[in-house]
Short mmCIF file of C-alpha atoms and ligand atoms in Angstrom, two decimals:
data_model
loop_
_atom_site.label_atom_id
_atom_site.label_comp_id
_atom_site.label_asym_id
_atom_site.label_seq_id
_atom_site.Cartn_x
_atom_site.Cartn_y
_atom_site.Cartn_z
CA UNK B 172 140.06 35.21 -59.54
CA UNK B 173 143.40 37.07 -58.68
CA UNK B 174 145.57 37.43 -55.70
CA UNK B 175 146.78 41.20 -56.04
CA UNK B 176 149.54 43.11 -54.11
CA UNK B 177 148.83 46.85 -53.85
CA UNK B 178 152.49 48.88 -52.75
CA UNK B 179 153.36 52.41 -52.84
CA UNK B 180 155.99 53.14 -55.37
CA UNK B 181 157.71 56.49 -53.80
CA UNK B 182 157.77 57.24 -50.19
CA UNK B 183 154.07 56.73 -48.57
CA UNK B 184 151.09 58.80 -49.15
CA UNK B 185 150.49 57.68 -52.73
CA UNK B 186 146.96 57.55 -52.35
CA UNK B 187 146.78 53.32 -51.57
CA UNK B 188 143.83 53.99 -49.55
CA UNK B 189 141.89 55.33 -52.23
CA UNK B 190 142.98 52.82 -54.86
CA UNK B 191 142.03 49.72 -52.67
CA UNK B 192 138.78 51.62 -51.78
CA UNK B 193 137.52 51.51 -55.55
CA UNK B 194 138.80 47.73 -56.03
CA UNK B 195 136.47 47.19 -53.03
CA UNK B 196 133.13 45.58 -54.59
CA UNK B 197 135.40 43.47 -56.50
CA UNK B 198 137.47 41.87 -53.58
CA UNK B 199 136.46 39.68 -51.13
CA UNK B 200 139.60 39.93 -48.61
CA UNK B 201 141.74 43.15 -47.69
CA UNK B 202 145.04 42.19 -46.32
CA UNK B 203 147.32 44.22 -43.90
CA UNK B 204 150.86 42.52 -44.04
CA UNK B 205 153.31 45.21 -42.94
CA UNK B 206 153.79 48.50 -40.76
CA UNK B 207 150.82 49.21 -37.78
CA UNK B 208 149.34 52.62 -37.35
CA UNK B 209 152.52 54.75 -38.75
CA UNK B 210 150.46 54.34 -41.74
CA UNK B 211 147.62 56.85 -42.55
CA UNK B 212 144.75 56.16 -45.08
CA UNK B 213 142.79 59.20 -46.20
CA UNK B 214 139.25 57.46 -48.02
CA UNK B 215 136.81 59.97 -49.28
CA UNK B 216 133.25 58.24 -50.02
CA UNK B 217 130.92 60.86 -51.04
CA UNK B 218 130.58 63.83 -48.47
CA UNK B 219 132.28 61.12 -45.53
CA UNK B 220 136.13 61.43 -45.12
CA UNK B 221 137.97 58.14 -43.15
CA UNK B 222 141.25 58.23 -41.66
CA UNK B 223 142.23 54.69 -41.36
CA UNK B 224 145.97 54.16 -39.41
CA UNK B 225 146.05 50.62 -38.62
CA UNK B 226 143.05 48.82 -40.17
CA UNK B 227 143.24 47.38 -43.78
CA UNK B 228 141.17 50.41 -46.28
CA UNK B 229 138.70 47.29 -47.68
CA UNK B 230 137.01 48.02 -43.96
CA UNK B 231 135.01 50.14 -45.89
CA UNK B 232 133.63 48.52 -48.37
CA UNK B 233 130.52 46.09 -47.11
CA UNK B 234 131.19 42.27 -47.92
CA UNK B 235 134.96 42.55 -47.67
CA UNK B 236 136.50 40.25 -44.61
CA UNK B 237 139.45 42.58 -43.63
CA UNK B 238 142.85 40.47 -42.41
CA UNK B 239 145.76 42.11 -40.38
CA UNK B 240 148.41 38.87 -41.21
CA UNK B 241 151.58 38.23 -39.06
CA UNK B 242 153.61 40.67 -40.66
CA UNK B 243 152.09 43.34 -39.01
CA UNK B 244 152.80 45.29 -35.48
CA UNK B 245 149.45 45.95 -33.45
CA UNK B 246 148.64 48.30 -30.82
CA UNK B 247 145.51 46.70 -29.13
CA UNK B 248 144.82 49.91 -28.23
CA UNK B 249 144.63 51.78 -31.20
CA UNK B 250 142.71 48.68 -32.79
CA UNK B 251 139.92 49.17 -30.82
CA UNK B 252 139.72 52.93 -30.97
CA UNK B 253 139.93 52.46 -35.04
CA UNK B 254 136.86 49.94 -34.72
CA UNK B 255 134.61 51.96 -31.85
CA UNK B 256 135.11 54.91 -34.22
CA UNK B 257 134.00 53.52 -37.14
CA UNK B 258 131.13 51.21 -35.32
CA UNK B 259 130.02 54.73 -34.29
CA UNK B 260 130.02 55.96 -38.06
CA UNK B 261 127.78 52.78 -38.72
CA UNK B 262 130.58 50.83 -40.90
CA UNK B 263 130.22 46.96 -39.93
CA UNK B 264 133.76 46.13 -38.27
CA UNK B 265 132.45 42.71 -37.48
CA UNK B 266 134.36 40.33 -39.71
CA UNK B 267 137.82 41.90 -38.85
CA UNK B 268 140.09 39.08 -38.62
CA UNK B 269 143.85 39.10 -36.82
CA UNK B 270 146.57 36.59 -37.25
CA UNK B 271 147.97 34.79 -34.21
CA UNK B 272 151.44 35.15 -35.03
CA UNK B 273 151.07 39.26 -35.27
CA UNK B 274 153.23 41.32 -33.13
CA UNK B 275 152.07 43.88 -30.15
CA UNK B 276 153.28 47.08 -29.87
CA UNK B 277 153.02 47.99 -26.39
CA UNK B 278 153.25 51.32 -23.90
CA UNK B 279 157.33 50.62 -23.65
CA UNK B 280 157.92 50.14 -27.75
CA UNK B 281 155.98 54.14 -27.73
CA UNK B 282 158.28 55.10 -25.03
CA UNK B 283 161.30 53.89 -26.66
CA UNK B 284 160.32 54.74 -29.65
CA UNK B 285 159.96 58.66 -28.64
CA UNK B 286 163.20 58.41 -26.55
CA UNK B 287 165.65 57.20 -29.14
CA UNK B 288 164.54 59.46 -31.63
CA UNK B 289 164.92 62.15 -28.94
CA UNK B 290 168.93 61.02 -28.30
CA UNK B 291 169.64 60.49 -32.31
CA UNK B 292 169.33 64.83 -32.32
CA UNK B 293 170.55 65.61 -35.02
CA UNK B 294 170.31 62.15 -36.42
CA UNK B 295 166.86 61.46 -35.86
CA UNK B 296 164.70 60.08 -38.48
CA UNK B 297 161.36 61.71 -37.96
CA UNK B 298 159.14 58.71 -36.94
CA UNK B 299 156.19 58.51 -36.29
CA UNK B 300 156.47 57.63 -32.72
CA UNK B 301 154.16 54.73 -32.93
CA UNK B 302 156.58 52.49 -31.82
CA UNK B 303 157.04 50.55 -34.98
CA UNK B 304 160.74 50.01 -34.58
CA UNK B 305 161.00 49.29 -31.14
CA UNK B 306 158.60 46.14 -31.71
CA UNK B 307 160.28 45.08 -35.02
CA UNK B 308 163.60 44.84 -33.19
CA UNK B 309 162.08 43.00 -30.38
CA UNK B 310 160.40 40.68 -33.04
CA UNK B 311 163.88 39.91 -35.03
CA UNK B 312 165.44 39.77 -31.59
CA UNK B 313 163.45 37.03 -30.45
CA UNK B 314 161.97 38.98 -27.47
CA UNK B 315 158.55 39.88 -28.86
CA UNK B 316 155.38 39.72 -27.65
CA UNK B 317 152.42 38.02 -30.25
CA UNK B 318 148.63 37.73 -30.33
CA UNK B 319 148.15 34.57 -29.42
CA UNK B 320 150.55 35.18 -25.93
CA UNK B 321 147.78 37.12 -24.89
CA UNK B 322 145.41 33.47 -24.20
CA UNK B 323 147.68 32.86 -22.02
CA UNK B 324 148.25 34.83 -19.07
CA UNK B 325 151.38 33.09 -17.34
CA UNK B 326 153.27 32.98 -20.94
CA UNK B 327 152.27 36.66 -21.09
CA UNK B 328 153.74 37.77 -17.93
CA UNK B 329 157.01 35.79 -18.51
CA UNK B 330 157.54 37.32 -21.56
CA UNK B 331 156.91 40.94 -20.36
CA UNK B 332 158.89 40.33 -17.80
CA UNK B 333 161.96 39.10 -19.64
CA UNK B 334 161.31 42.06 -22.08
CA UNK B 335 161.06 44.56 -19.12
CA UNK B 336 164.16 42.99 -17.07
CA UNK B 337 166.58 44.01 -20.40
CA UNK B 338 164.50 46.97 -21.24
CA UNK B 339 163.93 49.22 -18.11
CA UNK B 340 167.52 49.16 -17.45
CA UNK B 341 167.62 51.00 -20.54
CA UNK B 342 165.04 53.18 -19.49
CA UNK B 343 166.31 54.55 -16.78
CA UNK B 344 169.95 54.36 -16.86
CA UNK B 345 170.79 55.33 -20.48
CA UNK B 346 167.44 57.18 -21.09
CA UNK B 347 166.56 58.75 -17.63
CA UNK B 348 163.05 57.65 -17.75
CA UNK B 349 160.95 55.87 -15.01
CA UNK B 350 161.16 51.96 -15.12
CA UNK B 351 157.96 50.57 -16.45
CA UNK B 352 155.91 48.11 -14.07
CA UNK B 353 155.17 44.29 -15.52
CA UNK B 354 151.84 44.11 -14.14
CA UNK B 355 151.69 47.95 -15.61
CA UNK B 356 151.56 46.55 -19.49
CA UNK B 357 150.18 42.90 -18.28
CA UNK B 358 147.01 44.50 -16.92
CA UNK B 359 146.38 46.47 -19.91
CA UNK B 360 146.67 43.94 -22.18
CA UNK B 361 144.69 41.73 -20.20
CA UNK B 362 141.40 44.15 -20.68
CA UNK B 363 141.38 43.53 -24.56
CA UNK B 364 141.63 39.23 -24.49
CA UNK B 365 137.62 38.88 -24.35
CA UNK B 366 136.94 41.59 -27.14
CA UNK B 367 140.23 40.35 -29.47
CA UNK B 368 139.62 36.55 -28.63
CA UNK B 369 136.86 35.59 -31.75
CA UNK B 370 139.51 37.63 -34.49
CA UNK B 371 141.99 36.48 -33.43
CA UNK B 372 143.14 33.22 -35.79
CA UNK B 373 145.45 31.69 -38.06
CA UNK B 374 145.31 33.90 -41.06
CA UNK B 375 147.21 32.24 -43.09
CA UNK B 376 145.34 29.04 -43.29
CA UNK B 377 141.93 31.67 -44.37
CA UNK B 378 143.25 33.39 -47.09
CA UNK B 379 145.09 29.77 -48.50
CA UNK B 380 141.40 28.43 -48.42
CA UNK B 381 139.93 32.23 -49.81
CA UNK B 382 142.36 31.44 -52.69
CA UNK B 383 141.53 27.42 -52.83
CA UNK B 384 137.46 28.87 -53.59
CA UNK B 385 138.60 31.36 -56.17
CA UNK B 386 138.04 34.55 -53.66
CA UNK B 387 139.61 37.72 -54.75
CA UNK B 388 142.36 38.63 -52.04
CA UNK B 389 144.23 42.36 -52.25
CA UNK B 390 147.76 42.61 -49.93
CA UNK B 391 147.56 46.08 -48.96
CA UNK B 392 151.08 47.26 -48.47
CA UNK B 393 151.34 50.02 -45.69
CA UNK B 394 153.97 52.96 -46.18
CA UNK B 395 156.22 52.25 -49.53
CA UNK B 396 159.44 51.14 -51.39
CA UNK B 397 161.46 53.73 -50.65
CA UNK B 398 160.80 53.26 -47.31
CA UNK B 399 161.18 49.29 -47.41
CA UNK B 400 164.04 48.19 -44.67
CA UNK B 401 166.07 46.38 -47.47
CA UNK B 402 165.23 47.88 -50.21
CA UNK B 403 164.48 51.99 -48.91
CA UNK B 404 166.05 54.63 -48.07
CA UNK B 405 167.96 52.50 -45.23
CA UNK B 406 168.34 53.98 -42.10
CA UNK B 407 165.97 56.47 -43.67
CA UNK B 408 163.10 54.01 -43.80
CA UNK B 409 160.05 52.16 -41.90
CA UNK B 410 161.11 48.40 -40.20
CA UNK B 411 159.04 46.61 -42.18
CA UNK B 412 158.86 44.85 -45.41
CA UNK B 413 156.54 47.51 -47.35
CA UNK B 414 157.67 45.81 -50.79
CA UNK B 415 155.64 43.14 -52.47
CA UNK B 416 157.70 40.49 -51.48
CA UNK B 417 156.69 41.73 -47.99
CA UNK B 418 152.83 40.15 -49.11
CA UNK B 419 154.20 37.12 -49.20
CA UNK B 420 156.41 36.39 -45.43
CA UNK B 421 153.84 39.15 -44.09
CA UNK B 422 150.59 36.57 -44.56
CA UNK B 423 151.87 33.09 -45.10
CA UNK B 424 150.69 32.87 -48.90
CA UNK B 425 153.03 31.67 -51.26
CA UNK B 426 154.78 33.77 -53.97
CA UNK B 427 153.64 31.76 -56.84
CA UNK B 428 150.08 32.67 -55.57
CA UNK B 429 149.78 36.16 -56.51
CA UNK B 430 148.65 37.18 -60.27
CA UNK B 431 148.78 41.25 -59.72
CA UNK B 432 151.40 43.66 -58.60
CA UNK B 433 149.78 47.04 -58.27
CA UNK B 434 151.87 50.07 -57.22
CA UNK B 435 150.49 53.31 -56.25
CA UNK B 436 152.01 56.20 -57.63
CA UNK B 437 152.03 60.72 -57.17
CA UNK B 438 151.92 62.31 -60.10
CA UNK B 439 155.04 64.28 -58.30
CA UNK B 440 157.12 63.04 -55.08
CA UNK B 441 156.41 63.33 -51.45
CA UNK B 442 158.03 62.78 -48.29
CA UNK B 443 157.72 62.86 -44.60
CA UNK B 444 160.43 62.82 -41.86
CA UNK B 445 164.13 62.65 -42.76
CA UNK B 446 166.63 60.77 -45.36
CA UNK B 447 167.54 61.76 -48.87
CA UNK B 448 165.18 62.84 -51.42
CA UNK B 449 166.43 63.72 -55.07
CA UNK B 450 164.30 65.84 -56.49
CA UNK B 451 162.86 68.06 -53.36
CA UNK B 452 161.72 71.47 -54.07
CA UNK B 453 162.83 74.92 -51.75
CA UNK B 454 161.45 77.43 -53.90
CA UNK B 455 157.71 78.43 -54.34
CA UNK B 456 157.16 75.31 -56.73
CA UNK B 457 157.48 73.25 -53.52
CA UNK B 458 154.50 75.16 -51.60
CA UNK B 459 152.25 74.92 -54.85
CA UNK B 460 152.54 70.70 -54.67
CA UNK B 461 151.87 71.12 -50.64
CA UNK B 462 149.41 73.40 -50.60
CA UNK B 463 147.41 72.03 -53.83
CA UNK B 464 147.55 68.11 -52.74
CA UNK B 465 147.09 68.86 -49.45
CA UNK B 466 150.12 67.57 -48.11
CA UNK B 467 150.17 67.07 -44.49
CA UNK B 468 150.42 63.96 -42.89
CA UNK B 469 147.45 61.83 -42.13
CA UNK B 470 149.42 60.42 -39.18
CA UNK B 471 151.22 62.95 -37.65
CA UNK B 472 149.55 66.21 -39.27
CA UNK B 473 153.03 66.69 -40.05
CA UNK B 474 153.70 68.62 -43.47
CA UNK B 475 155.47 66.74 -46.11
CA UNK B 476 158.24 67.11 -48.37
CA UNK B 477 157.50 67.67 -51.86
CA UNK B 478 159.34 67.64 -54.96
CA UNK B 479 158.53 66.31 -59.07
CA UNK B 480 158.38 63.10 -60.22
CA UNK B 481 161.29 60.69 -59.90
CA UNK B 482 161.48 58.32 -62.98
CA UNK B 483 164.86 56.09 -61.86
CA UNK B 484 162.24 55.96 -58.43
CA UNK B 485 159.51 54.37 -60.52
CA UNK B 486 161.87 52.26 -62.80
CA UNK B 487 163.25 50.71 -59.56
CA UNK B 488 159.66 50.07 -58.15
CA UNK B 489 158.76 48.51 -61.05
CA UNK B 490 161.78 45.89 -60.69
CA UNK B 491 161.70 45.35 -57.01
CA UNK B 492 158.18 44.98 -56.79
CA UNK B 493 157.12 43.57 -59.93
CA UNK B 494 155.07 45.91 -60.80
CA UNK B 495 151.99 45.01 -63.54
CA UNK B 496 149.94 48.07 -63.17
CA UNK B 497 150.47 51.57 -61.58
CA UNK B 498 147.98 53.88 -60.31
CA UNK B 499 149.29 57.28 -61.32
CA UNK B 500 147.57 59.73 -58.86
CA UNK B 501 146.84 63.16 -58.07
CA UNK B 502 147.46 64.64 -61.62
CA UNK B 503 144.76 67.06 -60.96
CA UNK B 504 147.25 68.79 -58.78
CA UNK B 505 149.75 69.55 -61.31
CA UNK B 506 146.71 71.31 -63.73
CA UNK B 507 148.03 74.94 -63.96
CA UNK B 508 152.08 74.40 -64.24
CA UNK B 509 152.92 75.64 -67.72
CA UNK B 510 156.04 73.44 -67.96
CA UNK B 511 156.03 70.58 -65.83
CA UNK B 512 159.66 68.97 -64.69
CA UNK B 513 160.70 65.43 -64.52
CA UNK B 514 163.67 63.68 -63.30
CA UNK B 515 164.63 61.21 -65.63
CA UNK B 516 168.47 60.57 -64.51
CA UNK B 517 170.64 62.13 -61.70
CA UNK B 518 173.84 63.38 -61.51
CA UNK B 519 175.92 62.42 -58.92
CA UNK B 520 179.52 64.28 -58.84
CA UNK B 521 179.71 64.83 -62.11
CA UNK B 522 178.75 61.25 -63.20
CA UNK B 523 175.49 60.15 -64.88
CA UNK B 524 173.09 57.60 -62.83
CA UNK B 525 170.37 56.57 -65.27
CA UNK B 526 169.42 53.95 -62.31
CA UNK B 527 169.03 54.40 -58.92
CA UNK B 528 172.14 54.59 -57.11
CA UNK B 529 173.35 51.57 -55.09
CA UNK B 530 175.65 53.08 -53.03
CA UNK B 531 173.64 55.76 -49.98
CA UNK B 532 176.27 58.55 -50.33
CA UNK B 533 175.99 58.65 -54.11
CA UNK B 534 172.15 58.67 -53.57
CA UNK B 535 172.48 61.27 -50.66
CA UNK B 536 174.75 63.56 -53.72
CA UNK B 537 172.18 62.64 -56.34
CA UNK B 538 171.06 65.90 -58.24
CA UNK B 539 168.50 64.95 -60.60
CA UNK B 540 168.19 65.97 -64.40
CA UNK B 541 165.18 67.09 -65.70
CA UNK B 542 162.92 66.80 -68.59
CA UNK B 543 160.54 69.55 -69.09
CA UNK B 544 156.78 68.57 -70.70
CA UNK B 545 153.76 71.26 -71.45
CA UNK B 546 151.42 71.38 -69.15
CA UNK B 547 147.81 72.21 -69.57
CA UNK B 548 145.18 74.60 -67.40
CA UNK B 549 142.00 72.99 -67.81
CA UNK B 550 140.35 71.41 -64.91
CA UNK B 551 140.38 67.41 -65.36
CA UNK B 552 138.71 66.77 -62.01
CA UNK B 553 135.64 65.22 -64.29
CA UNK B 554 137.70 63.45 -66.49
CA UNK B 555 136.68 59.24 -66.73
CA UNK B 556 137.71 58.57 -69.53
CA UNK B 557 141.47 59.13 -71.04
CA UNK B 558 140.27 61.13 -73.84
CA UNK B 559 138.47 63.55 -71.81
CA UNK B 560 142.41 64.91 -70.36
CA UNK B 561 143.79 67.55 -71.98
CA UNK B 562 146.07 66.46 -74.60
CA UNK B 563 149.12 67.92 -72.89
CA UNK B 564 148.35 65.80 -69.94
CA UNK B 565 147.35 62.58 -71.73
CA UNK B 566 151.02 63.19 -73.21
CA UNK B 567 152.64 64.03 -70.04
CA UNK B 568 150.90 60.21 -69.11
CA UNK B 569 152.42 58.62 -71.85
CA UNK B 570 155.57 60.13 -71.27
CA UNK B 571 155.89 58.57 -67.31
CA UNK B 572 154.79 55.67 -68.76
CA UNK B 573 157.43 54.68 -71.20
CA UNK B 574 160.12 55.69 -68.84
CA UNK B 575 158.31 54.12 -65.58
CA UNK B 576 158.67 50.36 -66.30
CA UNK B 577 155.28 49.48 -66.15
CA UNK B 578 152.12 50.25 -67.80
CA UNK B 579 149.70 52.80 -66.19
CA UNK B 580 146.40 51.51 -65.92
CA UNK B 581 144.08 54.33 -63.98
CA UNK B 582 145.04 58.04 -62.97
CA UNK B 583 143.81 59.54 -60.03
CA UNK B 584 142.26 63.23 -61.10
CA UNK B 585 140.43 63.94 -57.42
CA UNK B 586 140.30 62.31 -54.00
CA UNK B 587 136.78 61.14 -54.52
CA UNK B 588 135.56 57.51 -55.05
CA UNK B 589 134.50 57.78 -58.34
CA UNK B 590 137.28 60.70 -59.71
CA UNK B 591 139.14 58.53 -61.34
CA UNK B 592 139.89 57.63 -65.45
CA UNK B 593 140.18 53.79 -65.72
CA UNK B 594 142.42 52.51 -68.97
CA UNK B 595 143.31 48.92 -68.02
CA UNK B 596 141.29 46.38 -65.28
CA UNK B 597 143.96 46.22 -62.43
CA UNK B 598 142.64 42.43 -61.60
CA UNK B 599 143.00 40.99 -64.81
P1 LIG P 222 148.08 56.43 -48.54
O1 LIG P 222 148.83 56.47 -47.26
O2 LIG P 222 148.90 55.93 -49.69
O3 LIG P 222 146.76 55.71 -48.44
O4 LIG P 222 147.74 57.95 -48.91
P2 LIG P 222 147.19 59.10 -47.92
O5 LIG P 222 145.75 58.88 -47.70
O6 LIG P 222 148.09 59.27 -46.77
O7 LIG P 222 147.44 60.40 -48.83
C1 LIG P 222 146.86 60.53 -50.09
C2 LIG P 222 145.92 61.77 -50.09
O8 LIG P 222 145.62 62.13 -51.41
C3 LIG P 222 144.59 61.54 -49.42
O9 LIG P 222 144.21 62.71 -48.76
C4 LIG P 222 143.64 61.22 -50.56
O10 LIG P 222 142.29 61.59 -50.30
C5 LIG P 222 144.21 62.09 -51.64
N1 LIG P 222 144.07 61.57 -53.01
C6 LIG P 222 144.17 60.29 -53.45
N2 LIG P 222 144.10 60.26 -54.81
C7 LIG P 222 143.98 61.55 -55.22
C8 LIG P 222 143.90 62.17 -56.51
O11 LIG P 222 143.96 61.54 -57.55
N3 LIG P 222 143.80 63.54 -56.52
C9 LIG P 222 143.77 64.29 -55.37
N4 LIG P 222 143.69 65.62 -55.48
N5 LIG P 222 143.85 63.73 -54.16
C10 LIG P 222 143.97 62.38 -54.08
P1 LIG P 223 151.45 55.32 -45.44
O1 LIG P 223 151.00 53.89 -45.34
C1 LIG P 223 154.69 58.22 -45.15
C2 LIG P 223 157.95 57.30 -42.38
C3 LIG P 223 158.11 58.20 -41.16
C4 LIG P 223 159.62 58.11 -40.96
C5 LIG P 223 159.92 56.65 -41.31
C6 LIG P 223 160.02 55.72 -40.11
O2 LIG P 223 150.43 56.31 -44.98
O3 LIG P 223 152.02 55.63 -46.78
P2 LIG P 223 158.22 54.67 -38.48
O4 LIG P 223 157.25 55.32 -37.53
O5 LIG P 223 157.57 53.80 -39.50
O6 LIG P 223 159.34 53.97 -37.76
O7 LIG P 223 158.91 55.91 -39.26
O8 LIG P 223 158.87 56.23 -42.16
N1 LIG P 223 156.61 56.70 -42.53
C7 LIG P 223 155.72 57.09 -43.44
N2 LIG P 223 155.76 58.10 -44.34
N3 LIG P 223 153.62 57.39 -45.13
C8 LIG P 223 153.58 56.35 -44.26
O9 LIG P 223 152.61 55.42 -44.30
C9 LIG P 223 154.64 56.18 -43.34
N4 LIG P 223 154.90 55.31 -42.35
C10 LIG P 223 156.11 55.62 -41.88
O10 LIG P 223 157.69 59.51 -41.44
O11 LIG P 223 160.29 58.92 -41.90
MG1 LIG P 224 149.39 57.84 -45.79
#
């Protein structure tokens, strides 16, 4: 029985939700190891729509133990809204399990997350004012605060208060904000220890025994490659490790551990908040892809970006990540386009990139060159098997595929559970 990664391939909102909602029955563990609740899940089951934001998808699915591992950043408060909401939907929240070693987001990462974004103007990058960064840096900078400080109420003061000294002078004399009180975020905290005391555990040391009994384990990768921290759109990205390498520091299981690489891909590109983006549409092509998929953020209700799909983007996520299988989604969406663009190289000042550009200016000038492939007008929202797509879109398939890197193994032809044409088992 495998150890599978599940990633996003573009820039977030492939539809990762969905694809570790079907593996669901088959898995025994779902596994949060990056991000917090900047990430935003839509799950359709049957006539019930879930918007998950910091809780692993396989929530949903009974029998599943869902894990948020160390990589993670958690808002204690958001947790338990994200549980009490779903209690009151009747979904069993009980064997939620959180590692000790996880980081808190608190009231002054928000803050400082909303401020700085406010003073880069111009420069901003259009978070999602969780306060993802803010706790990241405090993580890397050694000043972070983690579940298991919370058991203890003395180390939790001290370290609030040695994050507070540095950061309210920030506050209020670059920022013009009110200081922020210790006892303030100490206090709140302090209400959640009874109700987060029996998840909270080491994580790592379940999931090595999981995999010691032969359990099925999915690493559920919030946001995407593109918006990976080393390997993204850098500044333009998310502060976490959303690459499948991330799976590995973000839960303590060892890289030789995992079987499966699954990446989730659009059958086009999105994007929300600011940094480059290749092949992004401004003419009436670009409303069609928003208002057909529905693009608006899950998170922030924000629209997204849209624009076709980026082959050098897929043949990079297929390296970086590893990728054995990809989930090709939302090709319902593009039924109706007679010819149907795809980038399959860019031009960058006159130059040919085939790959991915290293260098963030070239990327930034990238213009990409296009393929054209017939499209087809018949609805494939009841398609399950391959041979029941059109033949123009079983072509345009094929086509991704062999310049994509990586075999495609289901396609995505509705939101629903079941709307979905299997060609390859993703665990095996
Ligand atoms: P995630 O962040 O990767 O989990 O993706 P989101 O949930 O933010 O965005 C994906 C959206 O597309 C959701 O609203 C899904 O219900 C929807 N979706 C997923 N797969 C398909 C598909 O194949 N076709 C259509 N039309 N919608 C899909
Ligand atoms: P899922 O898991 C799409 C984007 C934000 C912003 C950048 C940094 O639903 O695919 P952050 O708040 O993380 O510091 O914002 O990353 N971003 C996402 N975009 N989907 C997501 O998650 C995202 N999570 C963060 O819009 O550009
Ligand atoms: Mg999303």
């Amino acid at each position: 029985m495998p150890a599978a990664v599940l990633i996003g391939a573009q820039w977030g909102d492939e539809g990762k939700g969905k694809a570790t909602d079907l593996l669901g029955p088959r898995l025994d563990y779902v596994v949060k190891f990056n991000g917090g609740n900047n990430a935003g899940h839509t799950v359709v089951v049957g006539d019930e729509k879930y918007a998950l934001h910091l809780l692993p998808s396989g929530i949903l699915t009974p029998g599943v133990t869902p894990v948020i591992g160390n990589g993670v950043v958690v808002d204690v408060e958001v947790l338990f809204e994200e549980l009490e909401a779903l209690e009151s939907r009747g979904v069993d929240v009980s064997r939620l399990r959180v590692s000790a070693n996880a980081h808190l987001i608190t009231q002054y990462h928000r803050t400082l997350d909303k401020v700085t974004e406010r003073f880069l103007g111009k420069r901003q990058i259009g978070t999602t004012g969780r306060g993802i960064g803010p706790a990241y840096a405090d993580k890397i900078n050694r000043v972070g605060l983690r579940m298991q400080d919370l058991f203890d109420e003395n180390i939790l003061r001290q370290k609030v208060e040695g994050a507070l000294e540095q950061k309210n002078h920030l506050l209020v004399k670059v920022y013009n904000r009110r200081a922020i009180a210790v006892d303030e975020v100490v206090d709140d905290l302090l209400g959640y220890v009874e109700r987060l005391r029996p998840m909270v555990t080491d994580t790592a040391l379940l999931l090595h025994q999981a995999l010691e009994r032969d359990e099925t384990v999915l690493f559920e990768g919030g946001q995407a490659t593109m918006l990976d921290v080393d390997h993204g759109t850098y500044p333009f990205v998310t502060s976490s490790n959303a690459t499948s390498g991330g799976a590995v520091t973000g839960s303590g299981i060892a890289p030789n551990r995992i079987d499966r690489v699954i990446a989730v891909i659009k059958a086009y590109t999105t994007r929300v908040g600011a940094g480059p983006f290749p092949t992004e549409l401004f003419d009436e092509w670009g409303e069609f892809l928003s208002e057909k998929g529905h693009e608006f953020g899950t998170t922030t209700g924000r629209r997204r970006r849209t624009g076709w799909y980026d082959a050098p983007i897929a043949r990079y996520t297929s390296r970086i990540n590893g990728v054995t299988d990809f989930v090709l989604t939302k090709l319902d969406v593009l039924t109706g386009i007679e010819r149907i663009p795809v980038a399959v190289a860019y031009d960058v000042d006159g130059q040919r990139f085939d790959e991915v550009p290293v260098s963030q200016s070239d990327f930034h000038h990238a213009t990409p060159i296009y393929e054209e492939f017939p499209g087809w007008s018949e609805d494939i929202t009841g398609a399950r098997e391959f041979s029941d797509l059109p033949a123009n879109a079983q072509a345009y398939v094929r086509e991704l595929e062999a310049m994509s890197g990586s075999r495609i193994s289901a396609i995505g032809v509705g939101p629903g559970r079941d709307e979905i044409v299997q060609l390859h088992d993703l665990l095996a």
